Amino acid sequence: ELGTYEVEGVNAIIPEFEASNTSETAKKVKICIIPYNELGCPGEEMCYEITVNPSAVLSNIKDYTFCNGSAAKINPFQSNVSGVTYDWKVKDGDWNAIGLSAESGSGNMPAFNAKNETDSPISITIEVQVNASVCKGSLEEFTITVYPLPEYTVDFKSPTTCEGTDGWIEFKNLTLNVAKYKVSYLKDGEVVEKDYPVNSGIVKVTGLGKGIYSEIKIAASGSECFVSTNDITLVDPSAPSTPVI
């Protein structure tokens, strides 16, 4: 709060206050001091400035998910304050295992080719410090997760009865160490997508009737790291031969 204050004594001081600046730019206030002697005569005026810089806050922090072999790009950092700088570092996790080229840096993070040559997702935590002028801003964190791509073989069986729905498609020898997989396919113009538990490296999609199943793909549940397979056609049993009369 600005105003006029009267203070007494040889070592008189300006009242303490809590600095605040919720804008996007530095704010300054000019303080002038006029000493008076015991007779009320003014001395030479002395002035100084107090500058309160804004606190910078990161405004676009989010978590990222990539697939093994994909191009990974982290969005440029943004703040509510202009003219800021950014320092980032890997707080936790194996940064080299996901293909990141450095453990820390200044400015925006470099793009990299995501890598995961294991059978499980790999996550690292990034810590970002934003600085405005001489003031440190917020310290934020986000995660980068890279999923491996599944490998598998496919088997299928057509319905055993006319217009039956006991057909199935089976993904075998799945290589990822995950509890569930997401399977997606197109049938009769409709996209079907569902999570399935994995049992001994096998995911079985059951309850299927005759028809063409296209755009079949599978990924670890929670990711969009799909691997596609060929179209599959399920058919009803052959009709009996026409009797001879």
mmCIF file of N, CA and C in Angstrom, residues 88-175:
data_model
loop_
_atom_site.group_PDB
_atom_site.id
_atom_site.type_symbol
_atom_site.label_atom_id
_atom_site.label_comp_id
_atom_site.label_asym_id
_atom_site.label_seq_id
_atom_site.Cartn_x
_atom_site.Cartn_y
_atom_site.Cartn_z
ATOM 1 N N TRP A 88 15.521 -27.568 -17.321
ATOM 2 C CA TRP A 88 14.857 -28.848 -17.115
ATOM 3 C C TRP A 88 15.905 -29.936 -16.823
ATOM 4 N N LYS A 89 15.451 -30.969 -16.131
ATOM 5 C CA LYS A 89 16.329 -32.094 -15.844
ATOM 6 C C LYS A 89 15.480 -33.336 -15.613
ATOM 7 N N VAL A 90 16.105 -34.491 -15.795
ATOM 8 C CA VAL A 90 15.445 -35.756 -15.501
ATOM 9 C C VAL A 90 15.512 -35.966 -13.993
ATOM 10 N N LYS A 91 14.361 -36.006 -13.364
ATOM 11 C CA LYS A 91 14.306 -36.204 -11.916
ATOM 12 C C LYS A 91 14.368 -37.675 -11.551
ATOM 13 N N ASP A 92 13.747 -38.507 -12.387
ATOM 14 C CA ASP A 92 13.676 -39.933 -12.062
ATOM 15 C C ASP A 92 13.517 -40.736 -13.342
ATOM 16 N N GLY A 93 14.168 -41.894 -13.415
ATOM 17 C CA GLY A 93 13.995 -42.785 -14.552
ATOM 18 C C GLY A 93 15.225 -42.852 -15.441
ATOM 19 N N ASP A 94 15.239 -43.845 -16.322
ATOM 20 C CA ASP A 94 16.355 -44.100 -17.230
ATOM 21 C C ASP A 94 16.119 -43.346 -18.532
ATOM 22 N N TRP A 95 16.670 -42.136 -18.607
ATOM 23 C CA TRP A 95 16.442 -41.288 -19.789
ATOM 24 C C TRP A 95 17.087 -41.864 -21.043
ATOM 25 N N ASN A 96 18.208 -42.551 -20.878
ATOM 26 C CA ASN A 96 18.883 -43.120 -22.040
ATOM 27 C C ASN A 96 18.075 -44.257 -22.659
ATOM 28 N N ALA A 97 17.307 -44.980 -21.810
ATOM 29 C CA ALA A 97 16.538 -46.134 -22.293
ATOM 30 C C ALA A 97 15.406 -45.727 -23.223
ATOM 31 N N ILE A 98 14.930 -44.477 -23.130
ATOM 32 C CA ILE A 98 13.833 -44.041 -24.006
ATOM 33 C C ILE A 98 14.330 -43.226 -25.199
ATOM 34 N N GLY A 99 15.670 -43.054 -25.312
ATOM 35 C CA GLY A 99 16.230 -42.366 -26.469
ATOM 36 C C GLY A 99 16.462 -40.887 -26.289
ATOM 37 N N LEU A 100 16.238 -40.350 -25.080
ATOM 38 C CA LEU A 100 16.484 -38.931 -24.829
ATOM 39 C C LEU A 100 17.979 -38.646 -24.950
ATOM 40 N N SER A 101 18.335 -37.516 -25.573
ATOM 41 C CA SER A 101 19.741 -37.258 -25.891
ATOM 42 C C SER A 101 20.518 -36.611 -24.761
ATOM 43 N N ALA A 102 19.854 -36.101 -23.733
ATOM 44 C CA ALA A 102 20.551 -35.447 -22.624
ATOM 45 C C ALA A 102 19.744 -35.615 -21.348
ATOM 46 N N GLU A 103 20.435 -35.504 -20.218
ATOM 47 C CA GLU A 103 19.789 -35.660 -18.919
ATOM 48 C C GLU A 103 19.239 -34.345 -18.392
ATOM 49 N N SER A 104 19.727 -33.222 -18.928
ATOM 50 C CA SER A 104 19.274 -31.905 -18.484
ATOM 51 C C SER A 104 19.578 -30.882 -19.572
ATOM 52 N N GLY A 105 19.029 -29.682 -19.402
ATOM 53 C CA GLY A 105 19.300 -28.641 -20.385
ATOM 54 C C GLY A 105 18.575 -27.358 -20.048
ATOM 55 N N SER A 106 18.815 -26.342 -20.855
ATOM 56 C CA SER A 106 18.152 -25.047 -20.725
ATOM 57 C C SER A 106 17.308 -24.787 -21.962
ATOM 58 N N GLY A 107 16.210 -24.074 -21.787
ATOM 59 C CA GLY A 107 15.305 -23.823 -22.901
ATOM 60 C C GLY A 107 14.357 -24.993 -23.093
ATOM 61 N N ASN A 108 13.846 -25.127 -24.308
ATOM 62 C CA ASN A 108 12.911 -26.210 -24.596
ATOM 63 C C ASN A 108 13.644 -27.540 -24.758
ATOM 64 N N MET A 109 12.915 -28.623 -24.524
ATOM 65 C CA MET A 109 13.518 -29.959 -24.656
ATOM 66 C C MET A 109 13.674 -30.328 -26.125
ATOM 67 N N PRO A 110 14.760 -30.999 -26.483
ATOM 68 C CA PRO A 110 14.961 -31.400 -27.879
ATOM 69 C C PRO A 110 14.050 -32.556 -28.262
ATOM 70 N N ALA A 111 13.686 -32.601 -29.546
ATOM 71 C CA ALA A 111 12.948 -33.748 -30.062
ATOM 72 C C ALA A 111 13.886 -34.956 -30.086
ATOM 73 N N PHE A 112 13.302 -36.149 -30.040
ATOM 74 C CA PHE A 112 14.119 -37.359 -30.054
ATOM 75 C C PHE A 112 13.314 -38.502 -30.635
ATOM 76 N N ASN A 113 14.003 -39.555 -31.003
ATOM 77 C CA ASN A 113 13.345 -40.771 -31.485
ATOM 78 C C ASN A 113 13.080 -41.676 -30.287
ATOM 79 N N ALA A 114 11.812 -41.868 -29.962
ATOM 80 C CA ALA A 114 11.444 -42.659 -28.789
ATOM 81 C C ALA A 114 11.916 -44.100 -28.954
ATOM 82 N N LYS A 115 12.388 -44.653 -27.848
ATOM 83 C CA LYS A 115 12.942 -46.012 -27.886
ATOM 84 C C LYS A 115 12.488 -46.787 -26.654
ATOM 85 N N ASN A 116 12.114 -48.014 -26.861
ATOM 86 C CA ASN A 116 11.851 -48.939 -25.761
ATOM 87 C C ASN A 116 12.035 -50.349 -26.288
ATOM 88 N N GLU A 117 13.165 -50.937 -25.956
ATOM 89 C CA GLU A 117 13.506 -52.262 -26.450
ATOM 90 C C GLU A 117 13.254 -53.345 -25.404
ATOM 91 N N THR A 118 12.430 -53.004 -24.393
ATOM 92 C CA THR A 118 12.083 -53.973 -23.359
ATOM 93 C C THR A 118 10.682 -54.526 -23.616
ATOM 94 N N ASP A 119 10.149 -55.289 -22.660
ATOM 95 C CA ASP A 119 8.792 -55.827 -22.798
ATOM 96 C C ASP A 119 7.785 -55.082 -21.924
ATOM 97 N N SER A 120 8.207 -53.938 -21.332
ATOM 98 C CA SER A 120 7.333 -53.174 -20.432
ATOM 99 C C SER A 120 7.443 -51.678 -20.745
ATOM 100 N N PRO A 121 6.403 -50.912 -20.424
ATOM 101 C CA PRO A 121 6.500 -49.455 -20.595
ATOM 102 C C PRO A 121 7.612 -48.868 -19.737
ATOM 103 N N ILE A 122 8.269 -47.831 -20.231
ATOM 104 C CA ILE A 122 9.314 -47.121 -19.486
ATOM 105 C C ILE A 122 8.865 -45.678 -19.299
ATOM 106 N N SER A 123 8.909 -45.201 -18.055
ATOM 107 C CA SER A 123 8.518 -43.820 -17.751
ATOM 108 C C SER A 123 9.664 -43.091 -17.068
ATOM 109 N N ILE A 124 9.814 -41.818 -17.406
ATOM 110 C CA ILE A 124 10.750 -40.952 -16.698
ATOM 111 C C ILE A 124 10.000 -39.699 -16.265
ATOM 112 N N THR A 125 10.503 -39.040 -15.234
ATOM 113 C CA THR A 125 9.906 -37.801 -14.736
ATOM 114 C C THR A 125 10.834 -36.635 -15.041
ATOM 115 N N ILE A 126 10.282 -35.598 -15.648
ATOM 116 C CA ILE A 126 11.027 -34.390 -15.989
ATOM 117 C C ILE A 126 10.626 -33.270 -15.035
ATOM 118 N N GLU A 127 11.606 -32.553 -14.517
ATOM 119 C CA GLU A 127 11.369 -31.406 -13.635
ATOM 120 C C GLU A 127 11.782 -30.139 -14.381
ATOM 121 N N VAL A 128 10.891 -29.153 -14.395
ATOM 122 C CA VAL A 128 11.146 -27.902 -15.123
ATOM 123 C C VAL A 128 11.079 -26.722 -14.157
ATOM 124 N N GLN A 129 12.125 -25.895 -14.177
ATOM 125 C CA GLN A 129 12.164 -24.663 -13.377
ATOM 126 C C GLN A 129 12.070 -23.475 -14.329
ATOM 127 N N VAL A 130 11.100 -22.600 -14.085
ATOM 128 C CA VAL A 130 10.965 -21.386 -14.894
ATOM 129 C C VAL A 130 11.468 -20.210 -14.075
ATOM 130 N N ASN A 131 12.225 -19.335 -14.727
ATOM 131 C CA ASN A 131 12.835 -18.200 -14.039
ATOM 132 C C ASN A 131 12.478 -16.904 -14.749
ATOM 133 N N ALA A 132 12.016 -15.928 -13.985
ATOM 134 C CA ALA A 132 11.707 -14.603 -14.516
ATOM 135 C C ALA A 132 12.635 -13.584 -13.870
ATOM 136 N N SER A 133 13.509 -12.983 -14.682
ATOM 137 C CA SER A 133 14.478 -12.016 -14.170
ATOM 138 C C SER A 133 15.285 -12.659 -13.051
ATOM 139 N N VAL A 134 15.322 -12.047 -11.864
ATOM 140 C CA VAL A 134 16.117 -12.599 -10.758
ATOM 141 C C VAL A 134 15.285 -13.529 -9.884
ATOM 142 N N CYS A 135 14.013 -13.715 -10.221
ATOM 143 C CA CYS A 135 13.114 -14.511 -9.374
ATOM 144 C C CYS A 135 12.884 -15.894 -9.978
ATOM 145 N N LYS A 136 12.950 -16.894 -9.140
ATOM 146 C CA LYS A 136 12.605 -18.238 -9.586
ATOM 147 C C LYS A 136 11.095 -18.389 -9.598
ATOM 148 N N GLY A 137 10.595 -19.007 -10.656
ATOM 149 C CA GLY A 137 9.161 -19.235 -10.753
ATOM 150 C C GLY A 137 8.793 -20.612 -10.253
ATOM 151 N N SER A 138 7.705 -21.150 -10.810
ATOM 152 C CA SER A 138 7.196 -22.435 -10.347
ATOM 153 C C SER A 138 8.100 -23.578 -10.783
ATOM 154 N N LEU A 139 8.089 -24.641 -9.998
ATOM 155 C CA LEU A 139 8.800 -25.877 -10.307
ATOM 156 C C LEU A 139 7.742 -26.923 -10.639
ATOM 157 N N GLU A 140 7.736 -27.394 -11.881
ATOM 158 C CA GLU A 140 6.698 -28.306 -12.340
ATOM 159 C C GLU A 140 7.312 -29.629 -12.791
ATOM 160 N N GLU A 141 6.483 -30.675 -12.808
ATOM 161 C CA GLU A 141 6.924 -31.995 -13.234
ATOM 162 C C GLU A 141 5.949 -32.579 -14.256
ATOM 163 N N PHE A 142 6.478 -33.411 -15.139
ATOM 164 C CA PHE A 142 5.627 -34.198 -16.031
ATOM 165 C C PHE A 142 6.352 -35.490 -16.369
ATOM 166 N N THR A 143 5.612 -36.437 -16.911
ATOM 167 C CA THR A 143 6.203 -37.739 -17.229
ATOM 168 C C THR A 143 6.215 -37.980 -18.733
ATOM 169 N N ILE A 144 7.204 -38.735 -19.157
ATOM 170 C CA ILE A 144 7.285 -39.230 -20.535
ATOM 171 C C ILE A 144 7.285 -40.755 -20.453
ATOM 172 N N THR A 145 6.318 -41.382 -21.107
ATOM 173 C CA THR A 145 6.225 -42.844 -21.119
ATOM 174 C C THR A 145 6.366 -43.347 -22.544
ATOM 175 N N VAL A 146 7.229 -44.327 -22.734
ATOM 176 C CA VAL A 146 7.413 -44.940 -24.053
ATOM 177 C C VAL A 146 6.995 -46.406 -23.955
ATOM 178 N N TYR A 147 6.048 -46.775 -24.813
ATOM 179 C CA TYR A 147 5.545 -48.151 -24.830
ATOM 180 C C TYR A 147 6.269 -48.968 -25.899
ATOM 181 N N PRO A 148 6.562 -50.225 -25.599
ATOM 182 C CA PRO A 148 7.084 -51.123 -26.638
ATOM 183 C C PRO A 148 5.951 -51.563 -27.552
ATOM 184 N N LEU A 149 6.298 -52.057 -28.720
ATOM 185 C CA LEU A 149 5.288 -52.565 -29.655
ATOM 186 C C LEU A 149 5.125 -54.069 -29.461
ATOM 187 N N PRO A 150 3.892 -54.556 -29.446
ATOM 188 C CA PRO A 150 3.680 -55.995 -29.252
ATOM 189 C C PRO A 150 4.063 -56.807 -30.485
ATOM 190 N N GLU A 151 4.557 -58.001 -30.249
ATOM 191 C CA GLU A 151 4.768 -58.990 -31.302
ATOM 192 C C GLU A 151 3.854 -60.172 -31.007
ATOM 193 N N TYR A 152 3.388 -60.839 -32.062
ATOM 194 C CA TYR A 152 2.395 -61.903 -31.845
ATOM 195 C C TYR A 152 2.183 -62.690 -33.129
ATOM 196 N N THR A 153 1.434 -63.785 -33.012
ATOM 197 C CA THR A 153 0.900 -64.517 -34.150
ATOM 198 C C THR A 153 -0.617 -64.559 -33.997
ATOM 199 N N VAL A 154 -1.317 -64.783 -35.100
ATOM 200 C CA VAL A 154 -2.782 -64.734 -35.087
ATOM 201 C C VAL A 154 -3.369 -66.072 -35.526
ATOM 202 N N ASP A 155 -4.427 -66.454 -34.830
ATOM 203 C CA ASP A 155 -5.193 -67.632 -35.218
ATOM 204 C C ASP A 155 -6.668 -67.246 -35.139
ATOM 205 N N PHE A 156 -7.526 -67.974 -35.820
ATOM 206 C CA PHE A 156 -8.958 -67.665 -35.768
ATOM 207 C C PHE A 156 -9.775 -68.909 -36.079
ATOM 208 N N LYS A 157 -11.054 -68.844 -35.709
ATOM 209 C CA LYS A 157 -11.964 -69.952 -35.993
ATOM 210 C C LYS A 157 -13.339 -69.379 -36.320
ATOM 211 N N SER A 158 -13.955 -69.898 -37.368
ATOM 212 C CA SER A 158 -15.283 -69.448 -37.783
ATOM 213 C C SER A 158 -16.366 -70.052 -36.886
ATOM 214 N N PRO A 159 -17.566 -69.487 -36.918
ATOM 215 C CA PRO A 159 -18.674 -70.049 -36.136
ATOM 216 C C PRO A 159 -18.954 -71.499 -36.538
ATOM 217 N N THR A 160 -19.424 -72.267 -35.588
ATOM 218 C CA THR A 160 -19.681 -73.694 -35.850
ATOM 219 C C THR A 160 -21.124 -73.967 -36.245
ATOM 220 N N THR A 161 -21.989 -72.924 -36.136
ATOM 221 C CA THR A 161 -23.393 -73.079 -36.520
ATOM 222 C C THR A 161 -23.789 -71.914 -37.420
ATOM 223 N N CYS A 162 -24.831 -72.123 -38.211
ATOM 224 C CA CYS A 162 -25.316 -71.061 -39.078
ATOM 225 C C CYS A 162 -25.807 -69.891 -38.240
ATOM 226 N N GLU A 163 -25.339 -68.715 -38.605
ATOM 227 C CA GLU A 163 -25.660 -67.482 -37.869
ATOM 228 C C GLU A 163 -25.200 -67.551 -36.411
ATOM 229 N N GLY A 164 -24.241 -68.438 -36.151
ATOM 230 C CA GLY A 164 -23.729 -68.558 -34.789
ATOM 231 C C GLY A 164 -22.751 -67.443 -34.436
ATOM 232 N N THR A 165 -22.441 -67.332 -33.157
ATOM 233 C CA THR A 165 -21.522 -66.299 -32.676
ATOM 234 C C THR A 165 -20.433 -66.906 -31.779
ATOM 235 N N ASP A 166 -20.020 -68.115 -32.111
ATOM 236 C CA ASP A 166 -18.958 -68.740 -31.322
ATOM 237 C C ASP A 166 -17.611 -68.714 -32.049
ATOM 238 N N GLY A 167 -17.510 -67.827 -33.049
ATOM 239 C CA GLY A 167 -16.225 -67.646 -33.716
ATOM 240 C C GLY A 167 -15.268 -66.841 -32.835
ATOM 241 N N TRP A 168 -13.985 -66.898 -33.135
ATOM 242 C CA TRP A 168 -13.015 -66.147 -32.332
ATOM 243 C C TRP A 168 -11.772 -65.804 -33.141
ATOM 244 N N ILE A 169 -11.084 -64.786 -32.655
ATOM 245 C CA ILE A 169 -9.768 -64.389 -33.172
ATOM 246 C C ILE A 169 -8.820 -64.391 -31.987
ATOM 247 N N GLU A 170 -7.665 -65.025 -32.170
ATOM 248 C CA GLU A 170 -6.736 -65.199 -31.057
ATOM 249 C C GLU A 170 -5.368 -64.613 -31.408
ATOM 250 N N PHE A 171 -4.854 -63.792 -30.486
ATOM 251 C CA PHE A 171 -3.495 -63.251 -30.601
ATOM 252 C C PHE A 171 -2.606 -64.070 -29.659
ATOM 253 N N LYS A 172 -1.644 -64.779 -30.233
ATOM 254 C CA LYS A 172 -0.819 -65.696 -29.434
ATOM 255 C C LYS A 172 0.631 -65.224 -29.393
ATOM 256 N N ASN A 173 1.355 -65.751 -28.416
ATOM 257 C CA ASN A 173 2.784 -65.451 -28.257
ATOM 258 C C ASN A 173 3.050 -63.961 -28.061
ATOM 259 N N LEU A 174 2.140 -63.304 -27.364
ATOM 260 C CA LEU A 174 2.311 -61.875 -27.102
ATOM 261 C C LEU A 174 3.530 -61.655 -26.204
ATOM 262 N N THR A 175 4.276 -60.608 -26.514
ATOM 263 C CA THR A 175 5.597 -60.445 -25.896
ATOM 264 C C THR A 175 5.644 -59.427 -24.763
#
